[in-house]
């Protein structure tokens, strides 16, 4: 209950306007609806007022928080005017990050964002129907971090067309972009009728509980994911098979600062790398 927890979750909209090829979310939520912003403001006031522990973190759980930047800026201005004590986090769409947006979210207590990057390959960006401008995104990550916001990127390994070259491009993106955190996901075919054509184009097959396509097998994808996880970079990789959006608010509710939360993840990451590689890593 939000009455007994120092963190809570809030939706400002339902559904997603985008149509990424790897995602089956639209199969379940075909409509996109913005909730009334005045009702959201009232909800924030009530959540803050009734929280018995003192609300420390709000996670905006929208699939894409910044579909409409003016709406986000209005909400940020409201949060700032109310002088709420909580910090907050959200998912951002890469192609819609502007200087105005960064300023607004930073000034209103946003301390953590996650961006779905999926791949550092321009070819895979098109195949996935993600179409992120990767050059501009690197600049946005730098600006977000300069504004004091911790940046996580999510990555997807193994999609149709993935190969050794595209994996290297993803690793290069991590090194150049320098996100604070990264989360690796292994691609798995989802129920998604719109992808029949691309599945045929890449000769996708699912045999004996494992998948194959023209450029990669599931086992090769697992090996590449491990290679990315173990790479040398400034980025901290998050624990696999878990959600940073579950972990971050809990750690924040314990009173840990951004720096201390990052250190928790860093300690875990270096410890797991040590187990994998049998090397002695410095964790400070």
Tab-separated table of C-alpha atoms in Angstrom:
chain	number	residue	atom	x	y	z
A	1	UNK	CA	0.000	0.000	0.000
A	2	UNK	CA	1.178	3.518	-0.793
A	3	UNK	CA	0.178	4.483	2.775
A	4	UNK	CA	2.888	2.244	4.203
A	5	UNK	CA	5.620	2.494	1.577
A	6	UNK	CA	7.938	5.404	0.902
A	7	UNK	CA	7.648	4.832	-2.845
A	8	UNK	CA	4.720	4.438	-5.201
A	9	UNK	CA	3.778	4.012	-8.871
A	10	UNK	CA	1.585	6.237	-11.032
A	11	UNK	CA	0.379	6.094	-14.652
A	12	UNK	CA	-0.330	9.291	-16.585
A	13	UNK	CA	-1.426	7.424	-19.729
A	14	UNK	CA	-2.288	3.953	-20.973
A	15	UNK	CA	-0.896	2.250	-24.046
A	16	UNK	CA	1.860	3.179	-26.490
A	17	UNK	CA	1.799	5.150	-29.754
A	18	UNK	CA	4.882	3.407	-31.157
A	19	UNK	CA	5.043	0.107	-33.017
A	20	UNK	CA	8.400	-1.591	-32.395
A	21	UNK	CA	8.713	-4.879	-34.255
A	22	UNK	CA	9.985	-6.868	-31.240
A	23	UNK	CA	7.174	-5.751	-28.924
A	24	UNK	CA	3.792	-7.429	-28.464
A	25	UNK	CA	2.491	-4.750	-26.086
A	26	UNK	CA	0.038	-3.438	-28.694
A	27	UNK	CA	-1.515	-6.873	-29.006
A	28	UNK	CA	-2.830	-6.310	-25.471
A	29	UNK	CA	-3.253	-2.507	-25.414
A	30	UNK	CA	-4.288	-1.320	-28.846
A	31	UNK	CA	-5.572	2.086	-27.732
A	32	UNK	CA	-3.552	4.945	-26.338
A	33	UNK	CA	-5.224	7.195	-23.769
A	34	UNK	CA	-3.872	10.213	-21.896
A	35	UNK	CA	-5.348	10.497	-18.418
A	36	UNK	CA	-6.658	13.908	-17.364
A	37	UNK	CA	-3.650	15.906	-16.199
A	38	UNK	CA	-5.686	17.697	-13.518
A	39	UNK	CA	-6.613	14.308	-12.054
A	40	UNK	CA	-2.949	13.305	-12.080
A	41	UNK	CA	-2.076	16.483	-10.170
A	42	UNK	CA	-4.777	15.704	-7.595
A	43	UNK	CA	-3.473	12.134	-7.280
A	44	UNK	CA	0.066	13.380	-6.619
A	45	UNK	CA	-1.191	15.744	-3.923
A	46	UNK	CA	-3.180	12.948	-2.261
A	47	UNK	CA	-0.364	10.390	-2.506
A	48	UNK	CA	2.010	12.874	-0.952
A	49	UNK	CA	-0.453	14.015	1.735
A	50	UNK	CA	-1.645	10.574	2.865
A	51	UNK	CA	1.674	8.759	2.834
A	52	UNK	CA	2.410	7.849	6.432
A	53	UNK	CA	6.130	7.289	5.877
A	54	UNK	CA	6.838	10.437	3.863
A	55	UNK	CA	6.857	9.813	0.114
A	56	UNK	CA	10.427	9.645	-1.213
A	57	UNK	CA	10.050	8.296	-4.767
A	58	UNK	CA	7.386	8.152	-7.473
A	59	UNK	CA	7.835	5.900	-10.471
A	60	UNK	CA	5.872	7.071	-13.501
A	61	UNK	CA	5.183	3.718	-15.116
A	62	UNK	CA	4.024	4.970	-18.540
A	63	UNK	CA	5.437	2.974	-21.433
A	64	UNK	CA	6.702	6.307	-22.792
A	65	UNK	CA	6.488	9.283	-20.452
A	66	UNK	CA	7.478	11.917	-23.036
A	67	UNK	CA	5.112	11.285	-25.941
A	68	UNK	CA	3.857	14.853	-25.415
A	69	UNK	CA	6.663	17.040	-24.076
A	70	UNK	CA	4.446	20.051	-23.319
A	71	UNK	CA	2.285	17.867	-21.106
A	72	UNK	CA	5.372	16.543	-19.288
A	73	UNK	CA	6.704	20.090	-18.799
A	74	UNK	CA	3.341	21.190	-17.364
A	75	UNK	CA	3.444	18.297	-14.899
A	76	UNK	CA	7.082	19.063	-14.000
A	77	UNK	CA	6.205	22.710	-13.331
A	78	UNK	CA	3.368	21.586	-11.066
A	79	UNK	CA	5.643	19.211	-9.112
A	80	UNK	CA	8.148	22.015	-8.663
A	81	UNK	CA	5.506	24.553	-7.578
A	82	UNK	CA	4.116	22.127	-4.989
A	83	UNK	CA	7.619	21.734	-3.534
A	84	UNK	CA	7.147	17.990	-3.147
A	85	UNK	CA	10.006	16.252	-1.367
A	86	UNK	CA	9.919	13.104	-3.477
A	87	UNK	CA	12.185	12.263	-6.414
A	88	UNK	CA	10.861	10.437	-9.449
A	89	UNK	CA	11.775	8.242	-12.428
A	90	UNK	CA	10.331	7.359	-15.827
A	91	UNK	CA	10.825	5.771	-19.254
A	92	UNK	CA	11.845	8.233	-21.991
A	93	UNK	CA	11.546	7.839	-25.751
A	94	UNK	CA	14.965	8.596	-27.257
A	95	UNK	CA	13.827	10.628	-30.252
A	96	UNK	CA	11.755	13.030	-28.156
A	97	UNK	CA	14.385	14.243	-25.663
A	98	UNK	CA	14.825	18.021	-25.968
A	99	UNK	CA	16.825	20.571	-23.969
A	100	UNK	CA	13.535	21.957	-22.600
A	101	UNK	CA	12.455	18.505	-21.462
A	102	UNK	CA	15.788	17.809	-19.751
A	103	UNK	CA	15.641	21.133	-17.898
A	104	UNK	CA	12.041	20.545	-16.784
A	105	UNK	CA	12.509	17.011	-15.487
A	106	UNK	CA	15.795	17.872	-13.784
A	107	UNK	CA	14.329	20.907	-12.016
A	108	UNK	CA	11.366	18.918	-10.713
A	109	UNK	CA	13.250	16.098	-9.003
A	110	UNK	CA	13.686	13.436	-11.675
A	111	UNK	CA	16.820	11.532	-10.727
A	112	UNK	CA	16.588	8.467	-12.959
A	113	UNK	CA	15.405	7.677	-16.497
A	114	UNK	CA	15.458	4.579	-18.660
A	115	UNK	CA	15.690	4.721	-22.440
A	116	UNK	CA	14.921	1.807	-24.749
A	117	UNK	CA	17.884	1.766	-27.137
A	118	UNK	CA	17.850	-1.968	-27.985
A	119	UNK	CA	20.746	-1.811	-30.492
A	120	UNK	CA	23.657	0.408	-31.512
A	121	UNK	CA	23.180	-0.649	-35.138
A	122	UNK	CA	21.360	1.714	-37.505
A	123	UNK	CA	20.344	-1.268	-39.617
A	124	UNK	CA	18.743	-3.014	-36.634
A	125	UNK	CA	17.101	0.256	-35.602
A	126	UNK	CA	15.232	0.155	-38.911
A	127	UNK	CA	14.538	-3.597	-38.767
A	128	UNK	CA	13.102	-3.191	-35.268
A	129	UNK	CA	11.034	-0.186	-36.418
A	130	UNK	CA	12.658	1.697	-33.547
A	131	UNK	CA	14.377	4.292	-35.759
A	132	UNK	CA	16.383	6.078	-33.083
A	133	UNK	CA	18.890	8.690	-34.210
A	134	UNK	CA	21.837	7.162	-32.358
A	135	UNK	CA	24.153	10.143	-32.863
A	136	UNK	CA	21.606	12.505	-31.298
A	137	UNK	CA	20.854	10.034	-28.506
A	138	UNK	CA	24.508	10.003	-27.414
A	139	UNK	CA	24.301	13.807	-27.074
A	140	UNK	CA	21.055	13.491	-25.088
A	141	UNK	CA	22.609	10.992	-22.677
A	142	UNK	CA	25.485	13.406	-22.015
A	143	UNK	CA	23.038	16.286	-21.403
A	144	UNK	CA	20.853	14.199	-19.081
A	145	UNK	CA	23.856	13.148	-17.030
A	146	UNK	CA	25.158	16.725	-16.911
A	147	UNK	CA	21.734	17.693	-15.500
A	148	UNK	CA	22.248	15.212	-12.656
A	149	UNK	CA	19.972	12.497	-14.022
A	150	UNK	CA	21.111	8.867	-13.950
A	151	UNK	CA	20.606	7.232	-17.357
A	152	UNK	CA	19.831	3.572	-17.908
A	153	UNK	CA	19.566	2.073	-21.384
A	154	UNK	CA	17.842	-1.197	-22.191
A	155	UNK	CA	19.357	-3.424	-24.858
A	156	UNK	CA	17.931	-6.316	-26.849
A	157	UNK	CA	20.304	-9.000	-28.118
A	158	UNK	CA	19.455	-11.430	-30.891
A	159	UNK	CA	16.740	-9.784	-32.987
A	160	UNK	CA	16.349	-10.697	-36.650
A	161	UNK	CA	19.434	-9.447	-38.500
A	162	UNK	CA	21.651	-9.434	-35.401
A	163	UNK	CA	25.199	-10.612	-36.076
A	164	UNK	CA	28.754	-10.112	-34.870
A	165	UNK	CA	28.970	-6.717	-36.570
A	166	UNK	CA	25.767	-5.334	-35.038
A	167	UNK	CA	26.840	-6.595	-31.605
A	168	UNK	CA	30.096	-4.661	-31.998
A	169	UNK	CA	28.112	-1.546	-32.942
A	170	UNK	CA	26.108	-1.910	-29.736
A	171	UNK	CA	29.311	-2.231	-27.711
A	172	UNK	CA	30.712	0.854	-29.465
A	173	UNK	CA	27.528	2.771	-28.621
A	174	UNK	CA	27.925	1.877	-24.938
A	175	UNK	CA	31.571	3.018	-24.916
A	176	UNK	CA	30.814	6.291	-26.747
A	177	UNK	CA	27.447	7.066	-25.131
A	178	UNK	CA	28.558	6.308	-21.562
A	179	UNK	CA	25.158	5.612	-19.987
A	180	UNK	CA	25.379	5.124	-16.227
A	181	UNK	CA	23.538	1.813	-16.363
A	182	UNK	CA	22.559	-0.781	-18.947
A	183	UNK	CA	20.160	-3.685	-18.847
A	184	UNK	CA	20.522	-6.598	-21.253
A	185	UNK	CA	17.516	-8.474	-22.566
A	186	UNK	CA	17.657	-11.566	-24.752
A	187	UNK	CA	15.261	-11.418	-27.703
A	188	UNK	CA	12.564	-14.024	-27.737
A	189	UNK	CA	9.867	-14.331	-30.412
A	190	UNK	CA	6.595	-12.908	-29.150
A	191	UNK	CA	3.090	-13.342	-30.496
A	192	UNK	CA	3.028	-10.580	-33.058
A	193	UNK	CA	1.203	-11.107	-36.315
A	194	UNK	CA	2.644	-8.017	-38.021
A	195	UNK	CA	6.083	-9.660	-38.084
A	196	UNK	CA	5.181	-12.664	-40.251
A	197	UNK	CA	6.894	-11.146	-43.287
A	198	UNK	CA	10.158	-10.351	-41.495
A	199	UNK	CA	10.179	-13.808	-39.866
A	200	UNK	CA	9.976	-15.341	-43.340
A	201	UNK	CA	12.639	-12.989	-44.713
A	202	UNK	CA	15.135	-14.105	-42.056
A	203	UNK	CA	14.049	-17.764	-42.193
A	204	UNK	CA	13.048	-17.797	-38.525
A	205	UNK	CA	12.665	-21.275	-37.011
A	206	UNK	CA	11.851	-22.583	-33.558
A	207	UNK	CA	13.076	-26.156	-33.090
A	208	UNK	CA	13.605	-28.223	-29.915
A	209	UNK	CA	12.857	-25.277	-27.626
A	210	UNK	CA	15.428	-22.982	-29.231
A	211	UNK	CA	15.221	-20.402	-32.013
A	212	UNK	CA	17.306	-19.805	-35.118
A	213	UNK	CA	17.293	-17.273	-37.927
A	214	UNK	CA	19.575	-16.511	-40.859
A	215	UNK	CA	22.036	-14.384	-38.920
A	216	UNK	CA	21.995	-15.878	-35.408
A	217	UNK	CA	20.933	-18.721	-33.153
A	218	UNK	CA	19.615	-18.403	-29.611
A	219	UNK	CA	22.803	-19.945	-28.218
A	220	UNK	CA	24.946	-17.464	-30.142
A	221	UNK	CA	22.788	-14.614	-28.814
A	222	UNK	CA	23.380	-15.828	-25.246
A	223	UNK	CA	27.145	-15.833	-25.895
A	224	UNK	CA	27.015	-12.306	-27.327
A	225	UNK	CA	24.935	-11.066	-24.389
A	226	UNK	CA	27.586	-12.431	-22.044
A	227	UNK	CA	30.306	-10.741	-24.103
A	228	UNK	CA	28.532	-7.371	-23.801
A	229	UNK	CA	27.964	-7.882	-20.077
A	230	UNK	CA	31.657	-8.556	-19.511
A	231	UNK	CA	32.937	-5.734	-21.715
A	232	UNK	CA	35.191	-3.001	-20.331
A	233	UNK	CA	33.373	0.329	-20.234
A	234	UNK	CA	32.273	3.050	-17.836
A	235	UNK	CA	28.746	1.615	-17.810
A	236	UNK	CA	27.427	-0.524	-14.961
A	237	UNK	CA	25.337	-3.483	-16.096
A	238	UNK	CA	22.285	-4.293	-14.015
A	239	UNK	CA	21.434	-7.726	-12.594
A	240	UNK	CA	19.818	-9.834	-15.342
A	241	UNK	CA	16.201	-11.043	-15.131
A	242	UNK	CA	15.259	-8.191	-12.813
A	243	UNK	CA	13.816	-4.696	-13.112
A	244	UNK	CA	15.740	-1.580	-12.137
A	245	UNK	CA	12.347	0.095	-11.764
A	246	UNK	CA	11.623	-2.278	-8.901
A	247	UNK	CA	15.074	-1.865	-7.369
A	248	UNK	CA	15.736	1.884	-7.695
A	249	UNK	CA	12.614	3.140	-5.807
A	250	UNK	CA	13.175	0.629	-2.983
A	251	UNK	CA	16.803	1.674	-2.524
A	252	UNK	CA	15.778	5.343	-2.715
A	253	UNK	CA	13.112	4.718	-0.061
A	254	UNK	CA	15.854	3.408	2.251
A	255	UNK	CA	17.416	6.860	2.063
A	256	UNK	CA	20.228	6.024	-0.378
A	257	UNK	CA	21.406	8.848	-2.649
A	258	UNK	CA	21.835	8.469	-6.427
A	259	UNK	CA	25.551	7.958	-5.904
A	260	UNK	CA	24.979	5.298	-3.232
A	261	UNK	CA	22.410	3.449	-5.383
A	262	UNK	CA	24.856	3.415	-8.292
A	263	UNK	CA	27.502	2.017	-5.941
A	264	UNK	CA	25.155	-0.837	-4.948
A	265	UNK	CA	24.738	-1.775	-8.616
A	266	UNK	CA	28.444	-1.308	-9.274
A	267	UNK	CA	29.387	-3.607	-6.392
A	268	UNK	CA	27.023	-6.274	-7.701
A	269	UNK	CA	28.285	-5.907	-11.265
A	270	UNK	CA	31.969	-6.079	-10.391
A	271	UNK	CA	31.339	-9.026	-8.088
A	272	UNK	CA	29.528	-10.932	-10.849
A	273	UNK	CA	32.246	-10.080	-13.382
A	274	UNK	CA	34.821	-11.404	-10.951
A	275	UNK	CA	32.896	-14.673	-10.666
A	276	UNK	CA	32.686	-14.961	-14.456
A	277	UNK	CA	36.272	-14.053	-15.204
A	278	UNK	CA	38.039	-15.002	-12.001
A	279	UNK	CA	39.720	-11.616	-11.917
A	280	UNK	CA	40.119	-9.164	-9.095
A	281	UNK	CA	38.129	-6.015	-9.865
A	282	UNK	CA	38.308	-2.747	-7.992
A	283	UNK	CA	34.829	-1.648	-6.905
A	284	UNK	CA	35.496	1.946	-5.912
